[in-house]
Amino acid sequence: KLEALDPRNLTSTCIATVVGVLGPRLRLRLDGSDNKNDFWRLVDSNEIHPIGHCEKNGGMLQPPLGFRMNASSWPMFLLKTLNGAEMAPSKIFKKEPPTPRSNMFQVGMKLEAVDKKNPQLICAATVGAEKGEMIHVTFDGWRGAFDYWCRYDSRDIFPVGWCAKSGHPLQPPGQKIASGASRFKTRVCGLPPTPGAGDLSPPPMPVTPTPADPVSSTTQKQPVTTTLYVNPGCWCGPYLDPRKVSQLPLQFGPATMSRVLRESVQSLVHCALDEKQIFGILRQGDGKVIITATFEGKTVTVRLPLIEKPEELSSFLEILLEELMCCEQLFSSQILNSPCTKCPNANGSLVKAEMSEAVAGSGASTSSSSTSASGATKRRCSAESSSDSPAPAPATSSPSPSPSPALVLPHSAAKQPRKPVEQEAATSTTPSEGPPKLPADPSEWTIEDVIAHISYTDPALSVHA
């Protein structure tokens, strides 16, 4: 943990976590934000400091822009975040080097520069133009879509050979003949050691072979296998389609760690209401597993972190399910033989009772069983369409036969919209009231009925109603 300036609001100092290290560059994630806003800083950047620096200088830590919880919960969130966390010691922070006195770049000079559109990459580049204190960085072998202007003292540009000396991978020049080629498909490599550089060039990545045991040498080559079980009855959150989740296989494996990781994460992408949203949540890394997604008429890929142990797989999926706002036991190492107690579906029987009271109170008791089933189906679709998911649920035009238990479960989940933890805590002491008596068909509701429904379903939203 350390303190860092919010790159989207440089007046705010926030708590950040180091989630990646690449040479002398740090990948930082602001606590309370999501992984779609990770950013990179050099270890000697003047925008990062040890914990306590802000307070010593009379400042106050602020929640990041886009804080995912209620602003009033920030002090408690800050306390829980720092309690027992590993703090970056002050001795590992370096002082930023002095700024050059003037712009001495000339057109045609070679350099290495950060790709602003893919900031984890440093690429071979050329000075295309210079004007005053600004230089135009053009990437070798790529069309002008990646080029940009920056100051001559920018921390995103480096001399030739910097990557080789610092141990940071260098992106080689692109191929101009491959029009429209994806930059992520190009092999990442390091520059060869420069003549006379001595020990400054990084040594090759050491390969640590497993000691050859004459007895178990054949078994050591066997990859670690694991099994991941799917519990489709658990709450699948606002990003996943419950109908697609119910069609998932009951387990992934037994298979190798990489295969289980690929199949499980790829299945979440396929179950998404909007693959672009899920794709933006996935953490990138340097492992062997590649996940694909299709949106906006194109197919994109992402490489997941390297996972070699079962506990690493469990930790990765736990964080992913938390960011998807799913039940933590949707994917687990054990089969749930009883209803899950850690998701909104745990109160399924209570929800069913409330629904039956609401239907009885609106006069549904005098209708036929087929009409009741149709009304329940319409209410389920309406609840799904009013969630955060971008894709509207299809409306049912024909009455369905007697409802099956499979239809009641998604309905129960849709009845309870997702609530932040602090909202649940704030409303846990609120006296419970009976459900409002509303018409069975939501299309017949008045404005007052909608307000009453919102106030009952989520008291936290009643202030807006």
CSV table of C-alpha atoms in Angstrom, one decimal:
chain,number,residue,atom,x,y,z
A,1,LYS,CA,0.0,0.0,0.0
A,2,LEU,CA,1.1,3.5,-0.7
A,3,GLU,CA,-0.3,7.0,-1.4
A,4,ALA,CA,-0.7,8.2,-5.0
A,5,LEU,CA,-2.3,11.1,-6.8
A,6,ASP,CA,-5.5,10.1,-8.6
A,7,PRO,CA,-4.5,10.4,-12.3
A,8,ARG,CA,-8.1,11.5,-13.1
A,9,ASN,CA,-8.1,14.1,-10.4
A,10,LEU,CA,-4.6,15.3,-9.5
A,11,THR,CA,-5.9,17.3,-6.5
A,12,SER,CA,-6.8,14.1,-4.6
A,13,THR,CA,-4.4,11.9,-2.8
A,14,CYS,CA,-5.7,8.3,-2.5
A,15,ILE,CA,-4.6,4.9,-1.2
A,16,ALA,CA,-3.2,2.7,-3.9
A,17,THR,CA,-2.1,-0.9,-4.1
A,18,VAL,CA,0.8,-2.2,-6.2
A,19,VAL,CA,-0.8,-4.9,-8.4
A,20,GLY,CA,2.0,-5.3,-10.9
A,21,VAL,CA,5.7,-4.6,-11.3
A,22,LEU,CA,7.5,-4.4,-14.7
A,23,GLY,CA,11.1,-3.4,-14.4
A,24,PRO,CA,11.2,-0.1,-12.5
A,25,ARG,CA,7.5,0.6,-13.3
A,26,LEU,CA,4.6,0.0,-11.0
A,27,ARG,CA,1.1,-0.9,-11.9
A,28,LEU,CA,-1.2,0.8,-9.4
A,29,ARG,CA,-4.8,0.4,-8.5
A,30,LEU,CA,-6.7,3.0,-6.3
A,31,ASP,CA,-8.4,1.2,-3.4
A,32,GLY,CA,-12.2,1.6,-3.8
A,33,SER,CA,-11.9,1.9,-7.6
A,34,ASP,CA,-12.1,-0.9,-10.2
A,35,ASN,CA,-9.4,-2.5,-12.4
A,36,LYS,CA,-10.4,-0.5,-15.5
A,37,ASN,CA,-8.5,2.5,-14.2
A,38,ASP,CA,-5.2,1.0,-13.3
A,39,PHE,CA,-2.2,3.3,-14.1
A,40,TRP,CA,1.6,3.0,-14.3
A,41,ARG,CA,4.2,5.1,-12.4
A,42,LEU,CA,8.0,4.9,-12.2
A,43,VAL,CA,9.4,4.0,-8.8
A,44,ASP,CA,11.0,7.5,-8.6
A,45,SER,CA,7.8,9.3,-9.5
A,46,ASN,CA,6.9,12.4,-7.3
A,47,GLU,CA,3.3,11.3,-7.5
A,48,ILE,CA,3.7,8.4,-5.1
A,49,HIS,CA,4.6,8.5,-1.4
A,50,PRO,CA,4.6,6.2,1.6
A,51,ILE,CA,1.5,5.9,3.8
A,52,GLY,CA,1.3,9.0,6.1
A,53,HIS,CA,2.9,11.5,3.8
A,54,CYS,CA,-0.4,13.3,3.1
A,55,GLU,CA,-1.2,13.6,6.7
A,56,LYS,CA,2.2,14.9,7.6
A,57,ASN,CA,1.8,17.7,5.1
A,58,GLY,CA,-1.6,18.8,6.3
A,59,GLY,CA,-3.6,16.9,3.7
A,60,MET,CA,-6.4,14.4,3.8
A,61,LEU,CA,-6.8,11.1,1.9
A,62,GLN,CA,-9.7,11.3,-0.5
A,63,PRO,CA,-11.8,8.5,-2.1
A,64,PRO,CA,-10.8,8.0,-5.8
A,65,LEU,CA,-12.9,9.4,-8.6
A,66,GLY,CA,-15.6,6.8,-9.2
A,67,PHE,CA,-15.6,5.4,-5.7
A,68,ARG,CA,-17.9,2.4,-5.8
A,69,MET,CA,-19.5,2.9,-2.4
A,70,ASN,CA,-21.3,5.6,-0.6
A,71,ALA,CA,-19.1,8.6,0.2
A,72,SER,CA,-20.1,8.5,3.9
A,73,SER,CA,-18.6,5.0,4.2
A,74,TRP,CA,-15.1,6.3,3.1
A,75,PRO,CA,-13.6,6.6,6.7
A,76,MET,CA,-14.6,3.1,7.6
A,77,PHE,CA,-13.5,1.8,4.3
A,78,LEU,CA,-10.1,3.5,4.8
A,79,LEU,CA,-9.8,2.0,8.2
A,80,LYS,CA,-10.5,-1.5,7.0
A,81,THR,CA,-8.2,-1.1,4.0
A,82,LEU,CA,-5.2,0.0,6.1
A,83,ASN,CA,-5.8,-2.4,9.0
A,84,GLY,CA,-3.2,-5.1,8.7
A,85,ALA,CA,-2.2,-4.1,5.2
A,86,GLU,CA,1.4,-4.3,4.0
A,87,MET,CA,2.7,-0.8,3.8
A,88,ALA,CA,5.5,0.1,1.3
A,89,PRO,CA,8.5,1.3,3.5
A,90,SER,CA,9.7,4.8,2.9
A,91,LYS,CA,13.2,3.6,2.1
A,92,ILE,CA,12.1,2.1,-1.2
A,93,PHE,CA,10.8,5.4,-2.6
A,94,LYS,CA,13.3,7.1,-4.8
A,95,LYS,CA,13.7,10.9,-5.5
A,96,GLU,CA,12.7,12.0,-8.9
A,97,PRO,CA,15.7,13.1,-11.1
A,98,PRO,CA,16.1,16.8,-12.0
A,99,THR,CA,14.4,18.1,-15.1
A,100,PRO,CA,16.6,18.8,-18.2
A,101,ARG,CA,17.2,22.5,-18.7
A,102,SER,CA,16.1,22.7,-22.4
A,103,ASN,CA,14.7,20.7,-25.2
A,104,MET,CA,17.6,19.2,-27.1
A,105,PHE,CA,15.7,16.7,-29.2
A,106,GLN,CA,16.0,16.7,-32.9
A,107,VAL,CA,13.8,15.3,-35.6
A,108,GLY,CA,14.8,11.7,-36.5
A,109,MET,CA,16.3,10.8,-33.1
A,110,LYS,CA,15.5,7.4,-31.8
A,111,LEU,CA,14.0,6.7,-28.3
A,112,GLU,CA,11.9,4.3,-26.3
A,113,ALA,CA,8.4,5.6,-25.3
A,114,VAL,CA,5.3,4.4,-23.5
A,115,ASP,CA,2.3,3.6,-25.7
A,116,LYS,CA,-0.4,5.9,-24.2
A,117,LYS,CA,-3.2,3.7,-25.5
A,118,ASN,CA,-1.6,0.5,-24.0
A,119,PRO,CA,0.5,2.0,-21.1
A,120,GLN,CA,1.9,-1.4,-20.1
A,121,LEU,CA,4.0,-1.3,-23.3
A,122,ILE,CA,7.2,0.5,-24.1
A,123,CYS,CA,7.9,0.7,-27.8
A,124,ALA,CA,10.7,1.7,-30.2
A,125,ALA,CA,9.9,5.3,-31.4
A,126,THR,CA,11.3,8.2,-33.3
A,127,VAL,CA,11.1,12.0,-32.8
A,128,GLY,CA,8.8,13.0,-35.7
A,129,ALA,CA,8.7,16.7,-34.9
A,130,GLU,CA,9.6,19.2,-32.2
A,131,LYS,CA,8.1,22.6,-31.3
A,132,GLY,CA,9.2,24.6,-28.3
A,133,GLU,CA,9.1,22.4,-25.3
A,134,MET,CA,7.0,19.7,-27.1
A,135,ILE,CA,8.1,16.7,-29.2
A,136,HIS,CA,6.0,14.4,-31.4
A,137,VAL,CA,6.6,10.7,-30.6
A,138,THR,CA,6.0,8.4,-33.6
A,139,PHE,CA,6.1,4.6,-33.1
A,140,ASP,CA,8.3,2.7,-35.6
A,141,GLY,CA,6.4,0.4,-37.8
A,142,TRP,CA,2.9,1.6,-36.7
A,143,ARG,CA,0.6,4.0,-38.3
A,144,GLY,CA,-0.1,7.4,-36.7
A,145,ALA,CA,-3.0,6.2,-34.5
A,146,PHE,CA,-0.6,5.7,-31.6
A,147,ASP,CA,1.5,8.8,-32.0
A,148,TYR,CA,1.3,11.7,-29.6
A,149,TRP,CA,2.8,15.0,-28.5
A,150,CYS,CA,4.5,15.3,-25.1
A,151,ARG,CA,7.0,17.6,-23.2
A,152,TYR,CA,10.7,17.0,-23.7
A,153,ASP,CA,11.0,16.1,-20.0
A,154,SER,CA,8.1,13.6,-19.9
A,155,ARG,CA,8.5,10.6,-17.7
A,156,ASP,CA,7.0,8.4,-20.5
A,157,ILE,CA,10.1,8.7,-22.9
A,158,PHE,CA,13.4,7.0,-22.4
A,159,PRO,CA,16.8,6.8,-24.2
A,160,VAL,CA,17.6,3.8,-26.5
A,161,GLY,CA,18.7,0.9,-24.3
A,162,TRP,CA,16.8,1.9,-21.2
A,163,CYS,CA,14.6,-1.2,-21.3
A,164,ALA,CA,17.5,-3.5,-21.7
A,165,LYS,CA,19.3,-1.9,-18.7
A,166,SER,CA,16.3,-1.7,-16.5
A,167,GLY,CA,14.9,-5.2,-17.3
A,168,HIS,CA,11.7,-3.8,-18.8
A,169,PRO,CA,10.4,-5.7,-21.9
A,170,LEU,CA,10.6,-3.6,-25.2
A,171,GLN,CA,7.9,-3.9,-27.8
A,172,PRO,CA,9.7,-4.3,-31.2
A,173,PRO,CA,8.7,-2.2,-34.2
A,174,GLY,CA,5.4,-3.2,-35.9
A,175,GLN,CA,5.1,-4.4,-39.5
A,176,LYS,CA,3.6,-1.8,-41.7
A,177,ILE,CA,2.5,-4.4,-44.2
A,178,ALA,CA,0.2,-5.9,-41.7
A,179,SER,CA,-2.5,-3.2,-41.8
A,180,GLY,CA,-4.8,-3.1,-38.8
A,181,ALA,CA,-2.7,-5.7,-36.9
A,182,SER,CA,-3.3,-5.7,-33.2
A,183,ARG,CA,-0.5,-4.4,-31.1
A,184,PHE,CA,-1.1,-7.1,-28.5
A,185,LYS,CA,-0.3,-9.9,-30.9
A,186,THR,CA,3.3,-8.7,-31.4
A,187,ARG,CA,5.9,-10.6,-29.4
A,188,VAL,CA,7.3,-8.7,-26.4
A,189,CYS,CA,11.1,-9.0,-26.2
A,190,GLY,CA,14.0,-7.2,-24.6
A,191,LEU,CA,16.9,-5.5,-26.4
A,192,PRO,CA,20.1,-7.5,-26.7
A,193,PRO,CA,22.9,-6.3,-24.4
A,194,THR,CA,24.7,-3.3,-25.8
A,195,PRO,CA,28.4,-3.7,-26.5
A,196,GLY,CA,30.5,-2.5,-23.5
A,197,ALA,CA,27.5,-2.3,-21.3
A,198,GLY,CA,29.0,-4.8,-18.9
A,199,ASP,CA,26.7,-6.0,-16.2
A,200,LEU,CA,24.2,-3.2,-16.8
A,201,SER,CA,22.2,-5.4,-19.2
A,202,PRO,CA,19.7,-7.7,-17.5
A,203,PRO,CA,20.6,-11.4,-17.4
A,204,PRO,CA,18.3,-13.8,-19.2
A,205,MET,CA,15.3,-15.0,-17.1
A,206,PRO,CA,16.6,-18.0,-15.1
A,207,VAL,CA,14.9,-21.3,-15.6
A,208,THR,CA,14.8,-23.1,-12.3
A,209,PRO,CA,14.6,-26.8,-13.1
A,210,THR,CA,12.9,-29.2,-10.7
A,211,PRO,CA,15.5,-31.5,-9.1
A,212,ALA,CA,15.4,-34.8,-10.8
A,213,ASP,CA,14.3,-37.5,-8.4
A,214,PRO,CA,15.1,-41.0,-9.7
A,215,VAL,CA,11.9,-42.3,-8.1
A,216,SER,CA,9.4,-39.6,-8.9
A,217,SER,CA,10.9,-38.0,-12.0
A,218,THR,CA,8.0,-39.2,-14.1
A,219,THR,CA,5.4,-38.0,-11.7
A,220,GLN,CA,6.9,-34.5,-11.4
A,221,LYS,CA,6.2,-33.9,-15.0
A,222,GLN,CA,2.5,-34.4,-14.5
A,223,PRO,CA,0.7,-31.0,-14.3
A,224,VAL,CA,-1.4,-30.1,-11.3
A,225,THR,CA,-5.1,-30.9,-11.9
A,226,THR,CA,-8.1,-29.4,-10.2
A,227,THR,CA,-11.9,-29.4,-10.3
A,228,LEU,CA,-14.1,-26.4,-10.1
A,229,TYR,CA,-17.8,-26.8,-9.3
A,230,VAL,CA,-20.6,-24.5,-10.6
A,231,ASN,CA,-23.5,-23.7,-8.3
A,232,PRO,CA,-26.1,-22.2,-10.6
A,233,GLY,CA,-28.5,-21.6,-7.8
A,234,CYS,CA,-26.3,-18.8,-6.4
A,235,TRP,CA,-26.8,-15.1,-7.2
A,236,CYS,CA,-25.1,-14.3,-10.5
A,237,GLY,CA,-25.1,-10.5,-10.1
A,238,PRO,CA,-26.1,-7.7,-12.5
A,239,TYR,CA,-23.6,-8.5,-15.3
A,240,LEU,CA,-24.5,-12.1,-16.0
A,241,ASP,CA,-27.6,-13.6,-17.7
A,242,PRO,CA,-29.2,-16.0,-15.2
A,243,ARG,CA,-30.6,-18.2,-18.0
A,244,LYS,CA,-27.1,-18.7,-19.5
A,245,VAL,CA,-25.7,-19.3,-16.0
A,246,SER,CA,-28.2,-22.1,-15.5
A,247,GLN,CA,-27.0,-23.8,-18.6
A,248,LEU,CA,-23.3,-24.0,-17.5
A,249,PRO,CA,-21.8,-27.4,-16.8
A,250,LEU,CA,-21.9,-28.6,-13.2
A,251,GLN,CA,-18.1,-28.6,-13.0
A,252,PHE,CA,-15.0,-27.7,-14.9
A,253,GLY,CA,-12.4,-30.5,-14.7
A,254,PRO,CA,-10.7,-32.5,-13.4
A,255,ALA,CA,-8.2,-30.9,-15.7
A,256,THR,CA,-5.0,-28.8,-15.6
A,257,MET,CA,-5.0,-25.5,-13.8
A,258,SER,CA,-4.8,-23.5,-17.1
A,259,ARG,CA,-7.7,-25.4,-18.7
A,260,VAL,CA,-10.0,-24.9,-15.7
A,261,LEU,CA,-9.1,-21.2,-15.5
A,262,ARG,CA,-9.7,-20.7,-19.3
A,263,GLU,CA,-13.0,-22.6,-19.4
A,264,SER,CA,-14.4,-21.0,-16.2
A,265,VAL,CA,-13.5,-17.4,-17.1
A,266,GLN,CA,-14.5,-17.9,-20.7
A,267,SER,CA,-17.9,-19.2,-19.6
A,268,LEU,CA,-18.4,-16.0,-17.5
A,269,VAL,CA,-17.7,-13.9,-20.6
A,270,HIS,CA,-20.2,-16.0,-22.7
A,271,CYS,CA,-22.8,-15.6,-20.0
A,272,ALA,CA,-22.5,-11.8,-19.9
A,273,LEU,CA,-25.3,-9.5,-20.8
A,274,ASP,CA,-22.6,-7.3,-22.2
A,275,GLU,CA,-19.2,-8.9,-22.9
A,276,LYS,CA,-17.5,-5.5,-23.0
A,277,GLN,CA,-18.3,-4.9,-19.4
A,278,ILE,CA,-17.0,-8.3,-18.3
A,279,PHE,CA,-13.9,-8.0,-20.5
A,280,GLY,CA,-13.0,-4.7,-18.8
A,281,ILE,CA,-13.0,-6.3,-15.4
A,282,LEU,CA,-10.6,-9.1,-16.2
A,283,ARG,CA,-7.1,-8.7,-14.8
A,284,GLN,CA,-4.3,-8.8,-17.4
A,285,GLY,CA,-1.1,-10.7,-16.8
A,286,ASP,CA,1.7,-12.8,-18.4
A,287,GLY,CA,0.2,-16.3,-18.1
A,288,LYS,CA,-0.7,-18.8,-20.8
A,289,VAL,CA,-4.4,-18.5,-20.7
A,290,ILE,CA,-6.0,-16.1,-23.3
A,291,ILE,CA,-9.7,-15.1,-23.1
A,292,THR,CA,-11.6,-13.8,-26.1
A,293,ALA,CA,-14.6,-11.6,-26.3
A,294,THR,CA,-16.6,-10.1,-29.1
A,295,PHE,CA,-18.3,-6.7,-29.0
A,296,GLU,CA,-18.7,-3.7,-31.2
A,297,GLY,CA,-18.2,-5.9,-34.2
A,298,LYS,CA,-14.7,-7.1,-33.3
A,299,THR,CA,-13.0,-9.8,-31.4
A,300,VAL,CA,-10.5,-8.9,-28.7
A,301,THR,CA,-8.3,-10.9,-26.4
A,302,VAL,CA,-6.7,-10.6,-23.0
A,303,ARG,CA,-4.0,-12.7,-21.3
A,304,LEU,CA,-4.7,-13.6,-17.7
A,305,PRO,CA,-2.1,-13.7,-14.9
A,306,LEU,CA,0.0,-16.8,-14.4
A,307,ILE,CA,-1.7,-19.2,-12.1
A,308,GLU,CA,0.0,-22.4,-11.0
A,309,LYS,CA,-1.5,-23.4,-7.7
A,310,PRO,CA,-5.1,-24.2,-6.6
A,311,GLU,CA,-5.0,-21.4,-4.0
A,312,GLU,CA,-4.0,-18.9,-6.6
A,313,LEU,CA,-6.9,-20.0,-8.8
A,314,SER,CA,-9.3,-19.7,-5.8
A,315,SER,CA,-8.0,-16.2,-5.0
A,316,PHE,CA,-8.3,-15.1,-8.6
A,317,LEU,CA,-11.9,-16.3,-9.0
A,318,GLU,CA,-12.9,-14.9,-5.6
A,319,ILE,CA,-11.7,-11.4,-6.6
A,320,LEU,CA,-13.4,-11.7,-10.1
A,321,LEU,CA,-16.7,-12.9,-8.6
A,322,GLU,CA,-16.6,-10.0,-6.1
A,323,GLU,CA,-16.0,-7.5,-8.9
A,324,LEU,CA,-18.9,-9.1,-10.9
A,325,MET,CA,-21.0,-8.7,-7.7
A,326,CYS,CA,-21.8,-12.5,-7.8
A,327,CYS,CA,-22.1,-14.8,-4.9
A,328,GLU,CA,-18.6,-16.0,-3.9
A,329,GLN,CA,-19.8,-19.6,-4.1
A,330,LEU,CA,-21.0,-19.4,-7.7
A,331,PHE,CA,-17.7,-21.2,-8.5
A,332,SER,CA,-16.3,-23.2,-5.7
A,333,SER,CA,-14.1,-26.2,-4.9
A,334,GLN,CA,-17.0,-28.1,-3.4
A,335,ILE,CA,-20.6,-28.9,-4.4
A,336,LEU,CA,-23.3,-27.2,-2.4
A,337,ASN,CA,-25.6,-29.9,-1.1
A,338,SER,CA,-27.9,-27.3,0.5
A,339,PRO,CA,-29.1,-23.9,-0.5
A,340,CYS,CA,-26.4,-21.2,-0.4
A,341,THR,CA,-26.3,-19.0,2.7
A,342,LYS,CA,-24.1,-16.3,1.3
A,343,CYS,CA,-26.2,-14.8,-1.5
A,344,PRO,CA,-29.6,-13.1,-1.8
A,345,ASN,CA,-31.1,-16.4,-2.8
A,346,ALA,CA,-30.7,-17.6,0.8
A,347,ASN,CA,-33.9,-15.8,1.5
A,348,GLY,CA,-35.7,-17.3,-1.4
A,349,SER,CA,-38.5,-18.8,0.7
A,350,LEU,CA,-39.2,-15.4,2.3
A,351,VAL,CA,-39.3,-13.7,-1.1
A,352,LYS,CA,-41.7,-16.4,-2.4
A,353,ALA,CA,-44.0,-15.7,0.6
A,354,GLU,CA,-43.9,-12.0,0.0
A,355,MET,CA,-44.6,-12.5,-3.7
A,356,SER,CA,-47.6,-14.7,-2.9
A,357,GLU,CA,-48.9,-12.1,-0.5
A,358,ALA,CA,-48.5,-9.3,-3.1
A,359,VAL,CA,-50.3,-11.4,-5.8
A,360,ALA,CA,-53.1,-12.3,-3.3
A,361,GLY,CA,-53.5,-8.7,-2.3
A,362,SER,CA,-53.9,-7.5,-5.8
A,363,GLY,CA,-56.7,-9.8,-6.6
A,364,ALA,CA,-54.8,-12.5,-8.2
A,365,SER,CA,-56.5,-15.1,-5.9
A,366,THR,CA,-59.6,-14.9,-8.0
A,367,SER,CA,-57.8,-15.6,-11.3
A,368,SER,CA,-57.0,-19.0,-12.8
A,369,SER,CA,-53.7,-20.8,-12.2
A,370,SER,CA,-52.6,-20.1,-15.7
A,371,THR,CA,-53.2,-16.4,-15.4
A,372,SER,CA,-51.2,-16.4,-12.2
A,373,ALA,CA,-48.3,-18.1,-13.9
A,374,SER,CA,-48.4,-15.6,-16.7
A,375,GLY,CA,-48.4,-12.7,-14.2
A,376,ALA,CA,-45.5,-14.1,-12.3
A,377,THR,CA,-43.5,-14.5,-15.5
A,378,LYS,CA,-44.2,-10.9,-16.6
A,379,ARG,CA,-43.1,-9.6,-13.1
A,380,ARG,CA,-39.9,-11.6,-13.3
A,381,CYS,CA,-39.1,-10.1,-16.7
A,382,SER,CA,-39.9,-6.7,-15.5
A,383,ALA,CA,-37.6,-7.0,-12.5
A,384,GLU,CA,-34.8,-8.2,-14.8
A,385,SER,CA,-35.2,-5.4,-17.2
A,386,SER,CA,-35.1,-2.8,-14.4
A,387,SER,CA,-31.7,-4.0,-13.2
A,388,ASP,CA,-28.3,-2.6,-14.1
A,389,SER,CA,-27.9,-4.9,-17.1
A,390,PRO,CA,-27.7,-3.1,-20.4
A,391,ALA,CA,-29.6,-5.7,-22.4
A,392,PRO,CA,-33.4,-5.6,-21.8
A,393,ALA,CA,-35.1,-8.9,-21.0
A,394,PRO,CA,-37.5,-10.2,-23.7
A,395,ALA,CA,-41.1,-9.8,-22.8
A,396,THR,CA,-43.4,-12.8,-22.8
A,397,SER,CA,-46.4,-12.5,-24.9
A,398,SER,CA,-48.0,-15.9,-24.3
A,399,PRO,CA,-49.0,-17.3,-20.9
A,400,SER,CA,-46.7,-20.1,-19.8
A,401,PRO,CA,-47.9,-23.4,-18.3
A,402,SER,CA,-47.5,-24.2,-14.7
A,403,PRO,CA,-44.4,-22.5,-13.5
A,404,SER,CA,-41.4,-24.8,-12.8
A,405,PRO,CA,-39.1,-24.3,-9.8
A,406,ALA,CA,-36.4,-23.2,-12.3
A,407,LEU,CA,-38.4,-20.1,-13.0
A,408,VAL,CA,-38.9,-19.2,-9.4
A,409,LEU,CA,-35.2,-19.0,-8.6
A,410,PRO,CA,-34.2,-16.3,-11.1
A,411,HIS,CA,-37.4,-14.5,-10.0
A,412,SER,CA,-36.3,-14.5,-6.4
A,413,ALA,CA,-32.9,-13.2,-7.4
A,414,ALA,CA,-34.4,-10.4,-9.4
A,415,LYS,CA,-36.7,-9.5,-6.6
A,416,GLN,CA,-33.7,-8.5,-4.5
A,417,PRO,CA,-31.5,-6.0,-6.4
A,418,ARG,CA,-27.9,-5.8,-5.5
A,419,LYS,CA,-27.1,-3.5,-2.5
A,420,PRO,CA,-23.7,-2.2,-1.4
A,421,VAL,CA,-22.6,-3.5,2.0
A,422,GLU,CA,-23.0,-0.2,3.7
A,423,GLN,CA,-26.6,0.2,2.4
A,424,GLU,CA,-27.5,-3.2,3.8
A,425,ALA,CA,-26.1,-2.2,7.1
A,426,ALA,CA,-28.0,1.1,7.0
A,427,THR,CA,-31.3,-0.5,6.2
A,428,SER,CA,-30.9,-3.6,8.4
A,429,THR,CA,-32.6,-1.8,11.4
A,430,THR,CA,-35.4,-0.3,9.3
A,431,PRO,CA,-38.8,-1.7,10.4
A,432,SER,CA,-40.1,-4.1,7.8
A,433,GLU,CA,-43.4,-3.3,6.2
A,434,GLY,CA,-45.7,-5.4,4.0
A,435,PRO,CA,-45.3,-5.3,0.2
A,436,PRO,CA,-47.5,-2.7,-1.5
A,437,LYS,CA,-50.6,-3.9,-3.1
A,438,LEU,CA,-50.0,-3.5,-6.8
A,439,PRO,CA,-51.6,-4.8,-10.0
A,440,ALA,CA,-50.1,-8.1,-11.1
A,441,ASP,CA,-49.2,-6.7,-14.5
A,442,PRO,CA,-46.4,-4.0,-14.2
A,443,SER,CA,-47.6,-2.3,-17.4
A,444,GLU,CA,-50.8,-1.3,-15.5
A,445,TRP,CA,-48.9,0.5,-12.7
A,446,THR,CA,-49.3,4.2,-12.1
A,447,ILE,CA,-46.5,6.6,-11.1
A,448,GLU,CA,-47.5,6.2,-7.5
A,449,ASP,CA,-47.3,2.4,-7.8
A,450,VAL,CA,-43.8,2.6,-9.3
A,451,ILE,CA,-42.6,4.8,-6.4
A,452,ALA,CA,-44.2,2.5,-3.9
A,453,HIS,CA,-42.5,-0.5,-5.5
A,454,ILE,CA,-39.1,1.2,-5.6
A,455,SER,CA,-39.4,2.3,-1.9
A,456,TYR,CA,-40.3,-1.2,-0.8
A,457,THR,CA,-37.7,-3.0,-3.0
A,458,ASP,CA,-34.8,-0.8,-2.1
A,459,PRO,CA,-35.3,1.7,0.7
A,460,ALA,CA,-31.9,3.3,-0.2
A,461,LEU,CA,-33.5,4.5,-3.4
A,462,SER,CA,-36.7,5.9,-1.8
A,463,VAL,CA,-35.0,9.2,-1.3
A,464,HIS,CA,-34.8,9.6,-5.0
A,465,ALA,CA,-38.4,8.5,-5.5
